[in-house]
Amino acid sequence: MEKEVTNGELLEAIIGGFSKIENRFNKVENTMSNVATRMATKDELSALRLDLKTDIAQVSTDLQSFKSETHARFDTLEEHLKENEESVGAIVADYHPRIIALEEKVFGHSTLAEN
């Protein structure tokens, strides 16, 4: 038993189908519109590329400058360490006999005394 379809029901089904098709076209149109507004042009990509090249060149320059400054600071630090090492060496040489005597007095022997 088939149900008879009235002209009104048929018309509603056709209009509903066209509505669904129209909604799908609207979604596609919105998607394409979004893609078109978000898509970068060749000129924009070229400008971005140029900006990135400039930024990378600046980072490279900054890195070279940092390396030079760090190297110079390490050289200065090394000079100061040598000076301090010489000062400490002079102090130990001056006080060495006194340290040995003090260790022998306190501990009974000295760790610095030459055997």
XYZ file of N, CA, C and O in Angstrom:
460
model
N 0.816 -1.172 0.000
C 0.000 0.000 0.000
C 0.870 1.249 0.000
O 1.529 1.545 0.973
N 0.774 1.913 -1.036
C 1.510 3.157 -1.137
C 0.639 4.310 -0.681
O -0.550 4.342 -0.937
N 1.322 5.228 0.001
C 0.614 6.407 0.474
C 0.561 7.404 -0.671
O 1.551 7.624 -1.347
N -0.559 7.999 -0.862
C -0.678 9.002 -1.905
C -0.100 10.316 -1.395
O -0.313 10.716 -0.269
N 0.649 10.935 -2.249
C 1.270 12.209 -1.893
C 0.461 13.304 -2.563
O 0.201 13.270 -3.757
N 0.144 14.271 -1.771
C -0.624 15.388 -2.322
C 0.320 16.378 -2.971
O 1.540 16.384 -2.727
N -0.241 17.225 -3.782
C 0.563 18.262 -4.438
C 1.207 19.188 -3.412
O 2.340 19.623 -3.558
N 0.525 19.470 -2.335
C 1.065 20.331 -1.285
C 2.275 19.704 -0.602
O 3.277 20.364 -0.343
N 2.185 18.408 -0.315
C 3.306 17.697 0.319
C 4.501 17.617 -0.620
O 5.638 17.775 -0.209
N 4.186 17.386 -1.906
C 5.247 17.331 -2.902
C 5.937 18.683 -3.017
O 7.161 18.764 -3.069
N 5.132 19.740 -3.043
C 5.683 21.094 -3.118
C 6.536 21.396 -1.883
O 7.624 21.974 -2.001
N 6.087 21.001 -0.703
C 6.858 21.213 0.526
C 8.185 20.453 0.480
O 9.228 20.965 0.903
N 8.167 19.229 -0.028
C 9.394 18.431 -0.127
C 10.381 19.075 -1.089
O 11.585 19.135 -0.822
N 9.868 19.581 -2.218
C 10.747 20.232 -3.204
C 11.334 21.508 -2.615
O 12.533 21.760 -2.707
N 10.508 22.305 -1.966
C 10.990 23.560 -1.340
C 11.996 23.239 -0.239
O 13.030 23.900 -0.111
N 11.733 22.188 0.558
C 12.677 21.779 1.606
C 14.007 21.338 1.013
O 15.078 21.663 1.539
N 13.938 20.606 -0.114
C 15.181 20.191 -0.784
C 15.965 21.380 -1.293
O 17.191 21.455 -1.154
N 15.238 22.347 -1.923
C 15.910 23.549 -2.410
C 16.487 24.357 -1.245
O 17.546 24.954 -1.352
N 15.794 24.363 -0.112
C 16.296 25.073 1.071
C 17.610 24.459 1.548
O 18.553 25.172 1.896
N 17.654 23.128 1.576
C 18.884 22.447 1.997
C 20.023 22.755 1.034
O 21.156 23.022 1.457
N 19.707 22.729 -0.261
C 20.733 23.039 -1.271
C 21.201 24.482 -1.096
O 22.400 24.772 -1.146
N 20.255 25.400 -0.885
C 20.610 26.807 -0.688
C 21.493 26.975 0.557
O 22.472 27.716 0.535
N 21.175 26.291 1.642
C 21.992 26.359 2.868
C 23.406 25.861 2.603
O 24.378 26.445 3.087
N 23.500 24.777 1.839
C 24.831 24.250 1.525
C 25.617 25.242 0.684
O 26.805 25.456 0.903
N 24.962 25.861 -0.314
C 25.635 26.874 -1.127
C 26.064 28.065 -0.275
O 27.155 28.611 -0.451
N 25.224 28.454 0.679
C 25.579 29.566 1.574
C 26.800 29.209 2.420
O 27.679 30.041 2.640
N 26.858 27.965 2.901
C 28.025 27.531 3.685
C 29.281 27.555 2.837
O 30.344 28.017 3.267
N 29.166 27.056 1.593
C 30.318 27.074 0.686
C 30.733 28.508 0.395
O 31.921 28.845 0.399
N 29.747 29.383 0.170
C 30.043 30.785 -0.117
C 30.744 31.441 1.074
O 31.731 32.159 0.910
N 30.269 31.175 2.283
C 30.903 31.733 3.487
C 32.326 31.206 3.645
O 33.238 31.961 3.997
N 32.501 29.923 3.399
C 33.838 29.332 3.500
C 34.784 29.971 2.493
O 35.909 30.338 2.823
N 34.317 30.117 1.252
C 35.162 30.728 0.220
C 35.459 32.185 0.552
O 36.558 32.661 0.323
N 34.484 32.873 1.117
C 34.686 34.263 1.520
C 35.751 34.343 2.612
O 36.628 35.206 2.579
N 35.680 33.424 3.583
C 36.686 33.395 4.656
C 38.059 33.095 4.102
O 39.053 33.701 4.505
N 38.125 32.148 3.171
C 39.422 31.802 2.570
C 39.971 33.000 1.818
O 41.151 33.326 1.916
N 39.118 33.681 1.084
C 39.564 34.832 0.300
C 40.062 35.956 1.198
O 41.036 36.624 0.875
N 39.407 36.167 2.348
C 39.853 37.247 3.228
C 41.081 36.852 4.030
O 41.858 37.709 4.427
N 41.266 35.575 4.270
C 42.421 35.120 5.054
C 43.631 34.821 4.198
O 44.743 34.792 4.690
N 43.437 34.563 2.934
C 44.536 34.160 2.065
C 45.431 35.367 1.789
O 44.958 36.444 1.451
N 46.702 35.174 1.941
C 47.660 36.246 1.703
C 47.931 36.364 0.206
O 47.956 35.368 -0.515
N 48.143 37.587 -0.218
C 48.480 37.805 -1.617
C 49.970 37.597 -1.804
O 50.741 37.507 -0.845
N 50.381 37.526 -3.052
C 51.794 37.338 -3.364
C 52.620 38.503 -2.822
O 53.701 38.301 -2.279
N 52.085 39.710 -2.930
C 52.800 40.888 -2.424
C 52.939 40.847 -0.908
O 53.987 41.195 -0.357
N 51.869 40.406 -0.229
C 51.936 40.297 1.234
C 52.959 39.252 1.659
O 53.708 39.457 2.618
N 52.997 38.137 0.942
C 53.990 37.101 1.263
C 55.403 37.599 0.996
O 56.319 37.308 1.760
N 55.582 38.366 -0.073
C 56.904 38.932 -0.370
C 57.330 39.906 0.721
O 58.489 39.910 1.144
N 56.381 40.727 1.171
C 56.684 41.678 2.254
C 57.025 40.931 3.539
O 57.980 41.293 4.245
N 56.276 39.879 3.826
C 56.556 39.073 5.017
C 57.933 38.427 4.915
O 58.693 38.411 5.882
N 58.250 37.913 3.749
C 59.568 37.295 3.519
C 60.684 38.307 3.746
O 61.698 38.012 4.383
N 60.497 39.512 3.220
C 61.498 40.572 3.393
C 61.635 40.932 4.868
O 62.755 41.097 5.372
N 60.510 41.042 5.571
C 60.543 41.336 7.010
C 61.284 40.242 7.768
O 62.087 40.526 8.660
N 61.009 38.993 7.425
C 61.692 37.881 8.096
C 63.185 37.902 7.817
O 63.987 37.662 8.712
N 63.560 38.192 6.574
C 64.991 38.285 6.241
C 65.662 39.369 7.071
O 66.747 39.171 7.606
N 64.988 40.523 7.180
C 65.530 41.636 7.966
C 65.667 41.239 9.433
O 66.694 41.509 10.063
N 64.624 40.598 9.973
C 64.660 40.172 11.372
C 65.769 39.156 11.612
O 66.490 39.231 12.609
N 65.924 38.210 10.713
C 66.969 37.191 10.864
C 68.351 37.828 10.777
O 69.249 37.483 11.547
N 68.512 38.788 9.868
C 69.794 39.489 9.756
C 70.098 40.251 11.046
O 71.235 40.260 11.520
N 69.070 40.874 11.632
C 69.263 41.613 12.882
C 69.630 40.662 14.022
O 70.507 40.967 14.828
N 68.973 39.512 14.080
C 69.293 38.519 15.110
C 70.730 38.039 14.940
O 71.473 37.893 15.914
N 71.134 37.820 13.703
C 72.504 37.385 13.434
C 73.504 38.449 13.890
O 74.525 38.127 14.512
N 73.206 39.705 13.586
C 74.078 40.810 14.009
C 74.152 40.882 15.535
O 75.231 41.041 16.108
N 72.992 40.765 16.174
C 72.950 40.806 17.647
C 73.740 39.648 18.247
O 74.439 39.817 19.249
N 73.640 38.474 17.638
C 74.371 37.315 18.132
C 75.878 37.526 18.011
O 76.621 37.214 18.936
N 76.319 38.054 16.878
C 77.748 38.333 16.698
C 78.232 39.340 17.737
O 79.305 39.188 18.328
N 77.431 40.390 17.967
C 77.782 41.398 18.964
C 77.860 40.774 20.358
O 78.787 41.050 21.121
N 76.883 39.922 20.677
C 76.873 39.247 21.970
C 78.121 38.380 22.136
O 78.749 38.371 23.198
N 78.482 37.659 21.083
C 79.674 36.802 21.152
C 80.928 37.638 21.391
O 81.772 37.276 22.210
N 81.039 38.755 20.685
C 82.213 39.623 20.854
C 82.291 40.188 22.268
O 83.356 40.182 22.896
N 81.152 40.689 22.754
C 81.125 41.256 24.105
C 81.429 40.195 25.157
O 82.167 40.452 26.119
N 80.889 39.011 24.981
C 81.123 37.930 25.936
C 82.588 37.529 25.930
O 83.177 37.315 26.999
N 83.168 37.436 24.747
C 84.584 37.079 24.646
C 85.444 38.129 25.356
O 86.371 37.777 26.106
N 85.140 39.402 25.130
C 85.898 40.468 25.780
C 85.741 40.396 27.299
O 86.718 40.582 28.041
N 84.529 40.109 27.764
C 84.311 40.026 29.212
C 85.037 38.834 29.818
O 85.560 38.920 30.928
N 85.079 37.716 29.102
C 85.818 36.560 29.603
C 87.317 36.844 29.653
O 87.996 36.408 30.585
N 87.826 37.590 28.664
C 89.238 37.972 28.703
C 89.526 38.827 29.928
O 90.527 38.627 30.626
N 88.652 39.795 30.208
C 88.815 40.652 31.383
C 88.731 39.822 32.661
O 89.543 40.008 33.590
N 87.769 38.922 32.719
C 87.610 38.055 33.880
C 88.856 37.190 34.080
O 89.326 37.012 35.216
N 89.399 36.678 32.999
C 90.600 35.852 33.085
C 91.779 36.659 33.634
O 92.551 36.172 34.464
N 91.907 37.924 33.206
C 92.967 38.790 33.732
C 92.797 39.006 35.235
O 93.772 38.930 35.991
N 91.551 39.261 35.654
C 91.289 39.465 37.081
C 91.589 38.196 37.877
O 92.123 38.265 38.993
N 91.261 37.051 37.336
C 91.552 35.795 38.033
C 93.054 35.592 38.194
O 93.512 35.141 39.246
N 93.816 35.923 37.158
C 95.273 35.791 37.254
C 95.825 36.719 38.326
O 96.687 36.333 39.109
N 95.301 37.960 38.346
C 95.749 38.913 39.360
C 95.410 38.401 40.762
O 96.244 38.475 41.672
N 94.190 37.885 40.933
C 93.785 37.369 42.243
C 94.600 36.142 42.624
O 94.951 35.964 43.793
N 94.883 35.303 41.648
C 95.682 34.107 41.916
C 97.081 34.504 42.395
O 97.617 33.926 43.340
N 97.648 35.536 41.755
C 98.961 36.017 42.168
C 98.891 36.616 43.572
O 99.781 36.398 44.393
N 97.811 37.356 43.858
C 97.652 37.961 45.187
C 97.500 36.882 46.246
O 98.120 36.960 47.316
N 96.681 35.878 45.969
C 96.483 34.785 46.922
C 97.795 34.028 47.101
O 98.169 33.656 48.227
N 98.507 33.817 46.000
C 99.813 33.135 46.087
C 100.783 33.909 46.966
O 101.515 33.318 47.777
N 100.786 35.240 46.841
C 101.677 36.073 47.661
C 101.266 36.012 49.127
O 102.126 35.921 50.020
N 99.967 36.018 49.380
C 99.484 35.949 50.764
C 99.857 34.610 51.387
O 100.345 34.539 52.523
N 99.642 33.532 50.652
C 99.970 32.198 51.171
C 101.477 32.090 51.415
O 101.912 31.544 52.432
N 102.281 32.649 50.494
C 103.738 32.595 50.677
C 104.150 33.358 51.932
O 105.031 32.913 52.672
N 103.488 34.516 52.171
C 103.804 35.306 53.360
C 103.384 34.593 54.643
O 104.097 34.601 55.646
N 102.230 33.986 54.611
C 101.693 33.384 55.830
C 101.950 31.891 55.942
O 101.595 31.289 56.944
N 102.566 31.311 54.949
C 102.775 29.860 54.927
C 103.464 29.347 56.198
O 102.976 28.405 56.824
N 104.586 29.934 56.598
C 105.233 29.441 57.823
C 104.330 29.597 59.058
O 104.321 28.727 59.928
N 103.557 30.658 59.096
C 102.680 30.875 60.247
C 101.547 29.849 60.258
O 101.149 29.375 61.320
N 101.037 29.527 59.069
C 99.966 28.535 58.972
C 100.484 27.174 59.417
O 99.822 26.451 60.166
N 101.690 26.822 58.958
C 102.284 25.538 59.347
C 102.447 25.475 60.868
O 102.083 24.475 61.499
N 102.969 26.560 61.431
C 103.171 26.584 62.884
C 101.852 26.473 63.628
O 101.745 25.739 64.623
N 100.843 27.161 63.151
C 99.537 27.117 63.802
C 98.926 25.713 63.699
O 98.392 25.191 64.684
N 99.030 25.083 62.527
C 98.505 23.725 62.359
C 99.230 22.747 63.287
O 98.598 21.890 63.911
N 100.538 22.890 63.370
C 101.301 21.982 64.238
C 100.916 22.184 65.695
O 100.839 21.223 66.462
N 100.663 23.431 66.071
C 100.286 23.720 67.441
C 98.891 23.160 67.754
O 98.674 22.572 68.816
N 97.934 23.319 66.812
C 96.557 22.894 67.053
C 96.390 21.396 66.828
O 95.806 20.696 67.650
N 96.868 20.907 65.694
C 96.628 19.517 65.305
C 97.794 18.572 65.627
O 97.653 17.355 65.488
N 98.925 19.138 65.926
C 100.071 18.294 66.192
C 100.881 18.002 64.935
O 101.962 17.461 64.995
N 100.349 18.346 63.779
C 101.069 18.196 62.524
C 100.461 19.187 61.525
O 99.369 19.701 61.718
N 101.161 19.422 60.415
C 100.693 20.372 59.413
C 100.440 19.649 58.092
O 101.226 18.776 57.698
N 99.388 20.028 57.449
C 99.100 19.450 56.115
C 99.899 20.154 55.038
O 100.052 19.643 53.945
N 100.466 21.330 55.379
C 101.230 22.092 54.393
C 102.729 21.872 54.499
O 103.470 22.247 53.581
N 103.152 21.285 55.586
C 104.594 21.107 55.794
C 105.122 20.111 54.774
O 104.496 19.103 54.466
N 106.290 20.436 54.243
C 106.928 19.524 53.290
C 107.519 18.371 54.057
O 108.218 18.540 55.049
N 107.248 17.183 53.608
C 107.743 15.996 54.291
C 109.121 15.631 53.832
O 109.584 15.671 52.818
